[in-house]
């Protein structure tokens, strides 16, 4: 089953296949179908057909039941799914279990919102006249293209599939070619839960082929994309042909600002978590650290100690906190940033290479550079690995200016005991998400997304559902005749 495409409720053998590599060993552990543009066309046809059938007219409560059933099946298979996620992505098993729990939680959250959609009788709009009455209805947008990355494979699928189904849309999901396994499991689960055929289709394959065709396909109403800025730009171009609705969740270079009055030990824990969690392969990773100069040396010393103590290993080895990077290519990318920073003379506090004795698999040490020049690529570009860039500041204004001086605007963290300062800084940061005295907590209920080149739109919460709903105005005639109304209003 896992080497096939899931289209129109059936498992279909593709032609070519792609290897799936375990990042802890560098060895192939499975193969998946390499979907072609023609496969995408068949999947979009199935999604379009399913959308014009009874699915879009199902009640929100019926869809909620299906979403709950999907969540229950995910929970029931958490052991298998979490292990598969580790083998696919490399992350430590407890983190993978967390992801799978969150995946089920996301389906449950959107089940609740789906049920509430039934209550809408058309929201009345206040008009400046009693001659007409206007109401608003929310309707599913149509067949959607859902394209996701490799860092949280199943959770990223849930962030899109759950609200799309809750809204009554149909979809074609294309997982990353690096981590396709749990998306296929999700297809199997959805089918078992009773989702009608064609409502969720999963096509594995390459971004430049399957992803590109999906984002340009004329019958796709909406593209929801999560990935890099480069691919996001390509998707925006492809979607422009038929002016599709689009959501882009892209990269980041998020800052953590530490003021002199912050709780130092709490800061150390959150900063470590903010950059080394999930191997730093997190779009919102707080990969730029700005520390007030009066506490910088103290914090840096503690960060060095903690970074050198992180247990590295296979995600399946108990106690591992940092697994391998996802692929050979990602390892080369991270190493490239680190080697260039070192040869440019940027001060390395700790890490900087593959850990000794761990040359098999794609392991990289937790790495910290200090006093990183603002103009350097290490400060400005997303590394997407366990690499922290640190600078010192001596005033709130300087810290804010440095934090905002970025092409990205996904998230930021701020640490202080001064509540007024926390609020002031939060309101001045040009980002979509601000964490106060913490880093990375994420909730299905709260909006997710960024400003500037971090993307377009928001996922999660009710905003995530709105992405898949089209707003319809219905205006009815109450009393006036057209010309009488026009002349009277003159
Ligand atoms: P990527 O852009 O290489 O790939 C993402 C997906 O897009 C994959 O499924 C890929 O096959 C597909 N794709 C690639 N080129 C395409 C094209 N031309 N047309 C259509 N689809 C195409 O990204 P990645 O390496 O998988 O993920 C890492 C990136 O994702 C990082 O930049 C990270 O910040 C970002 N990300 C953002 C968020 C967020 O919520 N903002 C969350 C997770 C990851």
PDB file of N, CA and C and ligand atoms in Angstrom, residues 147-151 156 174-177 206-208 211-212 215 225-228 231 234-235 249-252 283 382 384 410 448, ligand 1:
ATOM      1  N   UNK A 147       0.163  21.117  -0.123  1.00  0.00           N
ATOM      2  CA  UNK A 147       1.571  20.732  -0.348  1.00  0.00           C
ATOM      3  C   UNK A 147       2.355  21.001   0.939  1.00  0.00           C
ATOM      4  N   UNK A 148       3.022  19.971   1.436  1.00  0.00           N
ATOM      5  CA  UNK A 148       3.606  20.091   2.789  1.00  0.00           C
ATOM      6  C   UNK A 148       5.093  19.703   2.810  1.00  0.00           C
ATOM      7  N   UNK A 149       5.818  20.171   3.850  1.00  0.00           N
ATOM      8  CA  UNK A 149       7.248  19.901   3.976  1.00  0.00           C
ATOM      9  C   UNK A 149       7.531  18.644   4.801  1.00  0.00           C
ATOM     10  N   UNK A 150       8.810  18.474   5.160  1.00  0.00           N
ATOM     11  CA  UNK A 150       9.232  17.226   5.800  1.00  0.00           C
ATOM     12  C   UNK A 150       9.477  17.352   7.289  1.00  0.00           C
ATOM     13  N   UNK A 151       9.373  18.539   7.882  1.00  0.00           N
ATOM     14  CA  UNK A 151       9.846  18.656   9.271  1.00  0.00           C
ATOM     15  C   UNK A 151       8.837  18.150  10.310  1.00  0.00           C
ATOM     16  N   UNK A 156       1.855  18.568   9.746  1.00  0.00           N
ATOM     17  CA  UNK A 156       1.636  19.560   8.680  1.00  0.00           C
ATOM     18  C   UNK A 156       0.483  19.131   7.774  1.00  0.00           C
ATOM     19  N   UNK A 174       0.001  16.473  -1.287  1.00  0.00           N
ATOM     20  CA  UNK A 174       1.330  16.011  -1.739  1.00  0.00           C
ATOM     21  C   UNK A 174       2.342  16.210  -0.613  1.00  0.00           C
ATOM     22  N   UNK A 175       2.756  15.094   0.005  1.00  0.00           N
ATOM     23  CA  UNK A 175       3.755  15.211   1.069  1.00  0.00           C
ATOM     24  C   UNK A 175       5.141  15.451   0.478  1.00  0.00           C
ATOM     25  N   UNK A 176       6.089  15.788   1.344  1.00  0.00           N
ATOM     26  CA  UNK A 176       7.472  15.944   0.880  1.00  0.00           C
ATOM     27  C   UNK A 176       7.998  14.598   0.387  1.00  0.00           C
ATOM     28  N   UNK A 177       8.809  14.634  -0.647  1.00  0.00           N
ATOM     29  CA  UNK A 177       9.418  13.409  -1.164  1.00  0.00           C
ATOM     30  C   UNK A 177      10.349  12.770  -0.131  1.00  0.00           C
ATOM     31  N   UNK A 206       7.805  14.243  -6.595  1.00  0.00           N
ATOM     32  CA  UNK A 206       8.749  15.362  -6.500  1.00  0.00           C
ATOM     33  C   UNK A 206       8.039  16.709  -6.584  1.00  0.00           C
ATOM     34  N   UNK A 207       8.620  17.687  -5.886  1.00  0.00           N
ATOM     35  CA  UNK A 207       8.029  19.018  -5.884  1.00  0.00           C
ATOM     36  C   UNK A 207       7.970  19.627  -7.273  1.00  0.00           C
ATOM     37  N   UNK A 208       9.087  19.503  -7.999  1.00  0.00           N
ATOM     38  CA  UNK A 208       9.166  20.165  -9.299  1.00  0.00           C
ATOM     39  C   UNK A 208       8.250  19.523 -10.348  1.00  0.00           C
ATOM     40  N   UNK A 211       4.306  18.520  -7.450  1.00  0.00           N
ATOM     41  CA  UNK A 211       3.926  19.750  -6.744  1.00  0.00           C
ATOM     42  C   UNK A 211       3.600  20.864  -7.720  1.00  0.00           C
ATOM     43  N   UNK A 212       4.436  20.972  -8.724  1.00  0.00           N
ATOM     44  CA  UNK A 212       4.234  22.042  -9.719  1.00  0.00           C
ATOM     45  C   UNK A 212       2.913  21.860 -10.463  1.00  0.00           C
ATOM     46  N   UNK A 215      -0.035  22.731  -8.244  1.00  0.00           N
ATOM     47  CA  UNK A 215      -0.277  24.145  -7.944  1.00  0.00           C
ATOM     48  C   UNK A 215      -0.707  24.943  -9.169  1.00  0.00           C
ATOM     49  N   UNK A 225       0.151  25.888   0.829  1.00  0.00           N
ATOM     50  CA  UNK A 225       1.533  25.423   0.705  1.00  0.00           C
ATOM     51  C   UNK A 225       2.314  25.735   1.963  1.00  0.00           C
ATOM     52  N   UNK A 226       3.096  24.782   2.431  1.00  0.00           N
ATOM     53  CA  UNK A 226       4.084  25.054   3.484  1.00  0.00           C
ATOM     54  C   UNK A 226       5.424  24.540   2.986  1.00  0.00           C
ATOM     55  N   UNK A 227       6.428  25.402   3.073  1.00  0.00           N
ATOM     56  CA  UNK A 227       7.758  25.010   2.615  1.00  0.00           C
ATOM     57  C   UNK A 227       8.669  26.216   2.565  1.00  0.00           C
ATOM     58  N   UNK A 228       9.683  26.122   1.719  1.00  0.00           N
ATOM     59  CA  UNK A 228      10.698  27.180   1.669  1.00  0.00           C
ATOM     60  C   UNK A 228      10.200  28.379   0.863  1.00  0.00           C
ATOM     61  N   UNK A 231      10.465  27.686  -2.989  1.00  0.00           N
ATOM     62  CA  UNK A 231       9.366  26.893  -3.563  1.00  0.00           C
ATOM     63  C   UNK A 231       8.060  27.663  -3.477  1.00  0.00           C
ATOM     64  N   UNK A 234       7.702  29.833  -6.360  1.00  0.00           N
ATOM     65  CA  UNK A 234       7.370  29.053  -7.567  1.00  0.00           C
ATOM     66  C   UNK A 234       5.880  28.688  -7.558  1.00  0.00           C
ATOM     67  N   UNK A 235       5.372  28.329  -6.385  1.00  0.00           N
ATOM     68  CA  UNK A 235       3.962  27.942  -6.267  1.00  0.00           C
ATOM     69  C   UNK A 235       3.062  29.146  -6.549  1.00  0.00           C
ATOM     70  N   UNK A 249       2.887  29.237   3.894  1.00  0.00           N
ATOM     71  CA  UNK A 249       3.571  29.220   5.208  1.00  0.00           C
ATOM     72  C   UNK A 249       5.024  28.922   4.903  1.00  0.00           C
ATOM     73  N   UNK A 250       5.874  29.936   5.039  1.00  0.00           N
ATOM     74  CA  UNK A 250       7.248  29.770   4.546  1.00  0.00           C
ATOM     75  C   UNK A 250       8.268  29.801   5.687  1.00  0.00           C
ATOM     76  N   UNK A 251       9.452  30.212   5.373  1.00  0.00           N
ATOM     77  CA  UNK A 251      10.543  30.085   6.336  1.00  0.00           C
ATOM     78  C   UNK A 251      10.588  31.193   7.371  1.00  0.00           C
ATOM     79  N   UNK A 252      11.635  31.158   8.179  1.00  0.00           N
ATOM     80  CA  UNK A 252      11.785  32.169   9.214  1.00  0.00           C
ATOM     81  C   UNK A 252      13.224  32.296   9.675  1.00  0.00           C
ATOM     82  N   UNK A 283      10.353  25.875  11.364  1.00  0.00           N
ATOM     83  CA  UNK A 283      10.238  27.163  10.666  1.00  0.00           C
ATOM     84  C   UNK A 283      10.304  28.331  11.640  1.00  0.00           C
ATOM     85  N   UNK A 382      17.861  31.534   6.658  1.00  0.00           N
ATOM     86  CA  UNK A 382      17.380  30.380   7.415  1.00  0.00           C
ATOM     87  C   UNK A 382      18.308  29.184   7.181  1.00  0.00           C
ATOM     88  N   UNK A 384      17.943  26.221   9.031  1.00  0.00           N
ATOM     89  CA  UNK A 384      17.062  25.068   9.215  1.00  0.00           C
ATOM     90  C   UNK A 384      17.835  23.862   9.737  1.00  0.00           C
ATOM     91  N   UNK A 410       8.223  35.520  10.892  1.00  0.00           N
ATOM     92  CA  UNK A 410       7.333  34.465  11.383  1.00  0.00           C
ATOM     93  C   UNK A 410       7.063  34.609  12.884  1.00  0.00           C
ATOM     94  N   UNK A 448      -1.481  30.837  13.222  1.00  0.00           N
ATOM     95  CA  UNK A 448      -0.085  30.525  12.886  1.00  0.00           C
ATOM     96  C   UNK A 448       0.240  31.108  11.519  1.00  0.00           C
TER      97      UNK A 448
HETATM   98  P1  LIG B   1      10.488  22.764   0.180  1.00  0.00           P
HETATM   99  O1  LIG B   1      10.025  24.091  -0.260  1.00  0.00           O
HETATM  100  O2  LIG B   1      11.699  22.198  -0.420  1.00  0.00           O
HETATM  101  O3  LIG B   1       9.347  21.660  -0.035  1.00  0.00           O
HETATM  102  C1  LIG B   1       8.056  21.795   0.523  1.00  0.00           C
HETATM  103  C2  LIG B   1       7.080  21.043  -0.343  1.00  0.00           C
HETATM  104  O4  LIG B   1       6.964  21.711  -1.588  1.00  0.00           O
HETATM  105  C3  LIG B   1       7.487  19.621  -0.670  1.00  0.00           C
HETATM  106  O5  LIG B   1       6.343  18.796  -0.699  1.00  0.00           O
HETATM  107  C4  LIG B   1       8.077  19.755  -2.061  1.00  0.00           C
HETATM  108  O6  LIG B   1       8.013  18.563  -2.799  1.00  0.00           O
HETATM  109  C5  LIG B   1       7.183  20.820  -2.655  1.00  0.00           C
HETATM  110  N1  LIG B   1       7.754  21.593  -3.751  1.00  0.00           N
HETATM  111  C6  LIG B   1       9.050  21.889  -3.975  1.00  0.00           C
HETATM  112  N2  LIG B   1       9.165  22.634  -5.102  1.00  0.00           N
HETATM  113  C7  LIG B   1       7.915  22.823  -5.573  1.00  0.00           C
HETATM  114  C8  LIG B   1       7.371  23.504  -6.702  1.00  0.00           C
HETATM  115  N3  LIG B   1       8.145  24.130  -7.588  1.00  0.00           N
HETATM  116  N4  LIG B   1       6.028  23.503  -6.873  1.00  0.00           N
HETATM  117  C9  LIG B   1       5.230  22.884  -5.985  1.00  0.00           C
HETATM  118  N5  LIG B   1       5.685  22.201  -4.928  1.00  0.00           N
HETATM  119  C10 LIG B   1       7.012  22.172  -4.711  1.00  0.00           C
HETATM  120  O7  LIG B   1      10.617  22.863   1.761  1.00  0.00           O
HETATM  121  P2  LIG B   1      11.137  21.746   2.749  1.00  0.00           P
HETATM  122  O8  LIG B   1      12.618  21.678   2.595  1.00  0.00           O
HETATM  123  O9  LIG B   1      10.325  20.515   2.602  1.00  0.00           O
HETATM  124  O10 LIG B   1      10.747  22.381   4.163  1.00  0.00           O
HETATM  125  C11 LIG B   1      11.536  23.288   4.812  1.00  0.00           C
HETATM  126  C12 LIG B   1      10.980  24.685   4.645  1.00  0.00           C
HETATM  127  O11 LIG B   1       9.623  24.722   5.069  1.00  0.00           O
HETATM  128  C13 LIG B   1      11.705  25.681   5.538  1.00  0.00           C
HETATM  129  O12 LIG B   1      11.969  26.857   4.824  1.00  0.00           O
HETATM  130  C14 LIG B   1      10.711  25.927   6.658  1.00  0.00           C
HETATM  131  O13 LIG B   1      10.866  27.176   7.292  1.00  0.00           O
HETATM  132  C15 LIG B   1       9.410  25.824   5.937  1.00  0.00           C
HETATM  133  N6  LIG B   1       8.328  25.529   6.886  1.00  0.00           N
HETATM  134  C16 LIG B   1       7.454  26.534   7.190  1.00  0.00           C
HETATM  135  C17 LIG B   1       6.439  26.307   8.117  1.00  0.00           C
HETATM  136  C18 LIG B   1       5.479  27.403   8.497  1.00  0.00           C
HETATM  137  O14 LIG B   1       4.475  27.102   9.118  1.00  0.00           O
HETATM  138  N7  LIG B   1       5.724  28.657   8.159  1.00  0.00           N
HETATM  139  C19 LIG B   1       6.309  25.046   8.715  1.00  0.00           C
HETATM  140  C20 LIG B   1       7.210  24.053   8.367  1.00  0.00           C
HETATM  141  C21 LIG B   1       8.223  24.302   7.448  1.00  0.00           C
END
